[in-house]
mmCIF file of C-alpha atoms in Angstrom:
data_model
loop_
_atom_site.group_PDB
_atom_site.id
_atom_site.type_symbol
_atom_site.label_atom_id
_atom_site.label_comp_id
_atom_site.label_asym_id
_atom_site.label_seq_id
_atom_site.Cartn_x
_atom_site.Cartn_y
_atom_site.Cartn_z
ATOM 1 C CA MET A 1 -0.120 0.109 -0.126
ATOM 2 C CA THR A 2 1.477 3.326 -1.112
ATOM 3 C CA LEU A 3 0.932 6.574 0.850
ATOM 4 C CA ASP A 4 -1.390 8.735 -1.409
ATOM 5 C CA ASP A 5 -0.907 12.517 -1.394
ATOM 6 C CA THR A 6 -3.787 13.016 0.777
ATOM 7 C CA THR A 7 -2.821 10.377 3.387
ATOM 8 C CA ARG A 8 0.624 12.204 3.551
ATOM 9 C CA PHE A 9 -0.715 15.632 3.963
ATOM 10 C CA ARG A 10 -3.148 14.546 6.852
ATOM 11 C CA ILE A 11 -0.268 12.935 8.795
ATOM 12 C CA THR A 12 1.950 15.748 8.231
ATOM 13 C CA ASN A 13 -0.576 18.101 9.579
ATOM 14 C CA LYS A 14 -1.161 15.793 12.824
ATOM 15 C CA PHE A 15 2.826 16.131 12.931
ATOM 16 C CA VAL A 16 2.801 19.957 12.682
ATOM 17 C CA GLY A 17 0.860 19.952 15.902
ATOM 18 C CA ILE A 18 3.103 18.048 17.888
ATOM 19 C CA LEU A 19 6.702 18.900 16.264
ATOM 20 C CA GLY A 20 5.898 22.153 14.529
ATOM 21 C CA GLU A 21 5.851 23.027 10.901
ATOM 22 C CA GLU A 22 9.359 22.915 10.292
ATOM 23 C CA ASP A 23 10.290 19.695 11.702
ATOM 24 C CA ALA A 24 7.034 17.753 10.526
ATOM 25 C CA ALA A 25 7.898 18.811 7.018
ATOM 26 C CA LYS A 26 11.736 17.357 7.440
ATOM 27 C CA LEU A 27 10.267 14.114 9.055
ATOM 28 C CA MET A 28 7.763 13.427 6.224
ATOM 29 C CA ASP A 29 10.513 14.141 3.587
ATOM 30 C CA ALA A 30 12.622 11.618 5.388
ATOM 31 C CA ILE A 31 10.097 8.882 4.829
ATOM 32 C CA PRO A 32 9.515 8.008 1.576
ATOM 33 C CA PRO A 33 6.527 7.054 -0.123
ATOM 34 C CA ILE A 34 6.160 3.329 0.655
ATOM 35 C CA ASP A 35 4.772 0.346 -1.536
ATOM 36 C CA TRP A 36 4.228 -2.395 0.803
ATOM 37 C CA ASN A 37 3.865 -4.844 -2.027
ATOM 38 C CA ARG A 38 7.542 -4.109 -2.735
ATOM 39 C CA PHE A 39 8.162 -5.651 0.713
ATOM 40 C CA ALA A 40 9.406 -9.720 0.581
ATOM 41 C CA THR A 41 7.221 -12.063 2.462
ATOM 42 C CA LYS A 42 8.609 -15.096 4.372
ATOM 43 C CA ASP A 43 7.223 -17.107 1.562
ATOM 44 C CA ASP A 44 9.015 -14.941 -1.158
ATOM 45 C CA ILE A 45 12.207 -15.155 0.975
ATOM 46 C CA ALA A 46 11.975 -19.045 1.263
ATOM 47 C CA ALA A 47 11.339 -19.159 -2.360
ATOM 48 C CA ALA A 48 14.304 -17.200 -3.189
ATOM 49 C CA THR A 49 16.508 -19.243 -0.727
ATOM 50 C CA ILE A 50 15.285 -22.346 -2.594
ATOM 51 C CA LEU A 51 16.091 -20.890 -5.917
ATOM 52 C CA THR A 52 19.519 -19.356 -4.516
ATOM 53 C CA LYS A 53 20.707 -22.637 -3.262
ATOM 54 C CA ALA A 54 19.818 -24.500 -6.621
ATOM 55 C CA GLU A 55 21.969 -21.863 -8.378
ATOM 56 C CA MET A 56 24.596 -22.144 -5.987
ATOM 57 C CA GLU A 57 24.447 -25.965 -6.266
ATOM 58 C CA LEU A 58 24.704 -25.641 -10.002
ATOM 59 C CA GLU A 59 27.507 -23.312 -9.932
ATOM 60 C CA PHE A 60 29.627 -25.294 -7.461
ATOM 61 C CA ALA A 61 28.941 -28.568 -9.777
ATOM 62 C CA ASN A 62 29.836 -26.325 -12.793
ATOM 63 C CA PHE A 63 33.125 -25.242 -11.023
ATOM 64 C CA ARG A 64 33.723 -28.950 -10.001
ATOM 65 C CA THR A 65 33.407 -29.945 -13.497
ATOM 66 C CA GLU A 66 35.781 -27.067 -14.690
ATOM 67 C CA VAL A 67 38.058 -27.624 -12.119
ATOM 68 C CA ALA A 68 38.185 -31.320 -12.765
ATOM 69 C CA VAL A 69 38.727 -30.584 -16.696
ATOM 70 C CA GLN A 70 41.690 -28.324 -15.987
ATOM 71 C CA PHE A 71 43.289 -30.737 -13.404
ATOM 72 C CA ALA A 72 43.016 -33.469 -16.215
ATOM 73 C CA GLU A 73 44.300 -30.758 -18.801
ATOM 74 C CA VAL A 74 47.421 -30.028 -16.380
ATOM 75 C CA ARG A 75 47.912 -33.965 -15.528
ATOM 76 C CA SER A 76 47.738 -34.515 -19.358
ATOM 77 C CA GLU A 77 50.372 -31.787 -19.964
ATOM 78 C CA PHE A 78 52.720 -32.818 -17.160
ATOM 79 C CA ALA A 79 52.705 -36.362 -18.374
ATOM 80 C CA THR A 80 53.604 -35.014 -21.844
ATOM 81 C CA GLN A 81 56.239 -33.075 -20.459
ATOM 82 C CA PHE A 82 57.285 -35.916 -18.364
ATOM 83 C CA ALA A 83 57.642 -38.279 -21.223
ATOM 84 C CA GLU A 84 59.414 -35.615 -23.038
ATOM 85 C CA VAL A 85 62.071 -35.290 -20.361
ATOM 86 C CA ARG A 86 62.003 -38.949 -19.953
ATOM 87 C CA THR A 87 63.149 -39.067 -23.676
ATOM 88 C CA GLU A 88 65.609 -36.410 -23.425
ATOM 89 C CA ILE A 89 67.057 -37.928 -20.540
ATOM 90 C CA ALA A 90 67.468 -41.169 -22.336
ATOM 91 C CA ASP A 91 68.762 -39.352 -25.529
ATOM 92 C CA VAL A 92 71.520 -38.043 -23.089
ATOM 93 C CA ARG A 93 72.455 -41.325 -21.550
ATOM 94 C CA THR A 94 72.930 -42.770 -24.897
ATOM 95 C CA GLU A 95 74.945 -39.841 -25.946
ATOM 96 C CA MET A 96 77.076 -40.145 -22.663
ATOM 97 C CA ARG A 97 77.398 -43.687 -23.404
ATOM 98 C CA THR A 98 78.490 -43.268 -26.756
ATOM 99 C CA GLU A 99 81.157 -40.489 -25.930
ATOM 100 C CA PHE A 100 82.378 -42.489 -22.993
ATOM 101 C CA ALA A 101 82.845 -45.495 -25.328
ATOM 102 C CA ASP A 102 84.691 -42.970 -27.698
ATOM 103 C CA VAL A 103 86.757 -41.842 -24.862
ATOM 104 C CA ARG A 104 87.513 -45.418 -23.631
ATOM 105 C CA THR A 105 88.567 -46.251 -27.139
ATOM 106 C CA ASP A 106 90.790 -43.018 -27.560
ATOM 107 C CA MET A 107 92.341 -43.968 -24.290
ATOM 108 C CA ASN A 108 93.192 -47.638 -25.093
ATOM 109 C CA ASN A 109 94.585 -46.585 -28.304
ATOM 110 C CA ARG A 110 96.919 -43.719 -26.855
ATOM 111 C CA PHE A 111 97.786 -46.501 -23.909
ATOM 112 C CA ALA A 112 98.533 -49.013 -26.628
ATOM 113 C CA GLU A 113 100.863 -46.129 -28.460
ATOM 114 C CA VAL A 114 102.607 -45.362 -24.914
ATOM 115 C CA GLN A 115 103.040 -49.222 -24.366
ATOM 116 C CA LEU A 116 104.517 -49.469 -27.922
ATOM 117 C CA SER A 117 106.835 -46.340 -27.290
ATOM 118 C CA PHE A 118 108.122 -48.265 -24.096
ATOM 119 C CA ALA A 119 108.610 -51.410 -25.779
ATOM 120 C CA LYS A 120 110.591 -49.295 -28.480
ATOM 121 C CA VAL A 121 112.596 -47.960 -25.794
ATOM 122 C CA ASP A 122 113.016 -51.238 -23.752
ATOM 123 C CA VAL A 123 114.435 -52.822 -27.086
ATOM 124 C CA LYS A 124 116.818 -49.511 -27.064
ATOM 125 C CA PHE A 125 118.107 -50.419 -23.609
ATOM 126 C CA ALA A 126 118.587 -54.028 -24.483
ATOM 127 C CA GLU A 127 120.667 -53.269 -27.605
ATOM 128 C CA THR A 128 122.591 -50.524 -25.360
ATOM 129 C CA ASP A 129 123.079 -53.120 -22.616
ATOM 130 C CA ALA A 130 124.456 -55.540 -25.269
ATOM 131 C CA LYS A 131 126.727 -53.088 -26.629
ATOM 132 C CA MET A 132 127.982 -51.963 -23.243
ATOM 133 C CA GLN A 133 128.464 -55.577 -22.109
ATOM 134 C CA LYS A 134 130.527 -56.443 -25.173
ATOM 135 C CA ALA A 135 132.226 -53.231 -25.006
ATOM 136 C CA PHE A 136 133.052 -53.981 -21.156
ATOM 137 C CA ARG A 137 134.158 -57.991 -22.261
ATOM 138 C CA THR A 138 136.422 -56.190 -24.801
ATOM 139 C CA GLN A 139 137.829 -53.676 -22.873
ATOM 140 C CA THR A 140 138.254 -56.443 -19.735
ATOM 141 C CA LEU A 141 140.071 -58.590 -22.396
ATOM 142 C CA THR A 142 142.224 -55.865 -23.560
ATOM 143 C CA MET A 143 143.277 -54.709 -19.937
ATOM 144 C CA VAL A 144 143.864 -58.471 -18.869
ATOM 145 C CA SER A 145 146.018 -59.074 -22.125
ATOM 146 C CA PHE A 146 147.642 -55.748 -21.246
ATOM 147 C CA LEU A 147 148.469 -56.865 -17.739
ATOM 148 C CA PHE A 148 149.815 -60.451 -18.841
ATOM 149 C CA THR A 149 152.059 -58.520 -21.576
ATOM 150 C CA ALA A 150 153.183 -56.067 -18.862
ATOM 151 C CA ASN A 151 153.952 -58.931 -16.281
ATOM 152 C CA ALA A 152 155.851 -60.808 -18.870
ATOM 153 C CA LEU A 153 157.982 -57.818 -19.728
ATOM 154 C CA MET A 154 158.640 -57.329 -16.245
ATOM 155 C CA VAL A 155 159.465 -60.886 -15.520
ATOM 156 C CA SER A 156 161.592 -60.800 -18.829
ATOM 157 C CA LEU A 157 163.154 -58.018 -17.684
ATOM 158 C CA VAL A 158 163.858 -59.174 -14.008
ATOM 159 C CA THR A 159 165.304 -61.824 -15.474
ATOM 160 C CA TRP A 160 167.766 -60.384 -18.062
ATOM 161 C CA LEU A 161 168.679 -57.700 -15.443
ATOM 162 C CA ARG A 162 170.031 -60.638 -12.940
#
């Protein structure tokens, strides 16, 4: 029910007798015209509550579905990326195995070269040792011969001088 102008005028006149004309006008200006049909009843609130609950349940269901879809997408993306990382790691392992095999082969070849060089040095030492032993034998024989000769000469000299 809305206050019509006649009712508002009658109420204002009653307030003028109690509050005075200025205060009564201010009070009536502060009270807006009221349409009582616009006020909600308990049934209106109950119906709105049921509707709001249904809307919220629907929104939450939609939200759950969206979150589930997004989590599934994230899981799928992570699975794909993890698979790519695993593949890259396997490729790196294969590459490292190949590189290590190459390094081992290179090291074995170089060790073989070093061993060959040492074998050549051993041969040179053996040849030098043989030459030195031959030279020492020759020198020893020469010295022994000289000593025998010198001894024979001394014995001859001593015998001649006597």
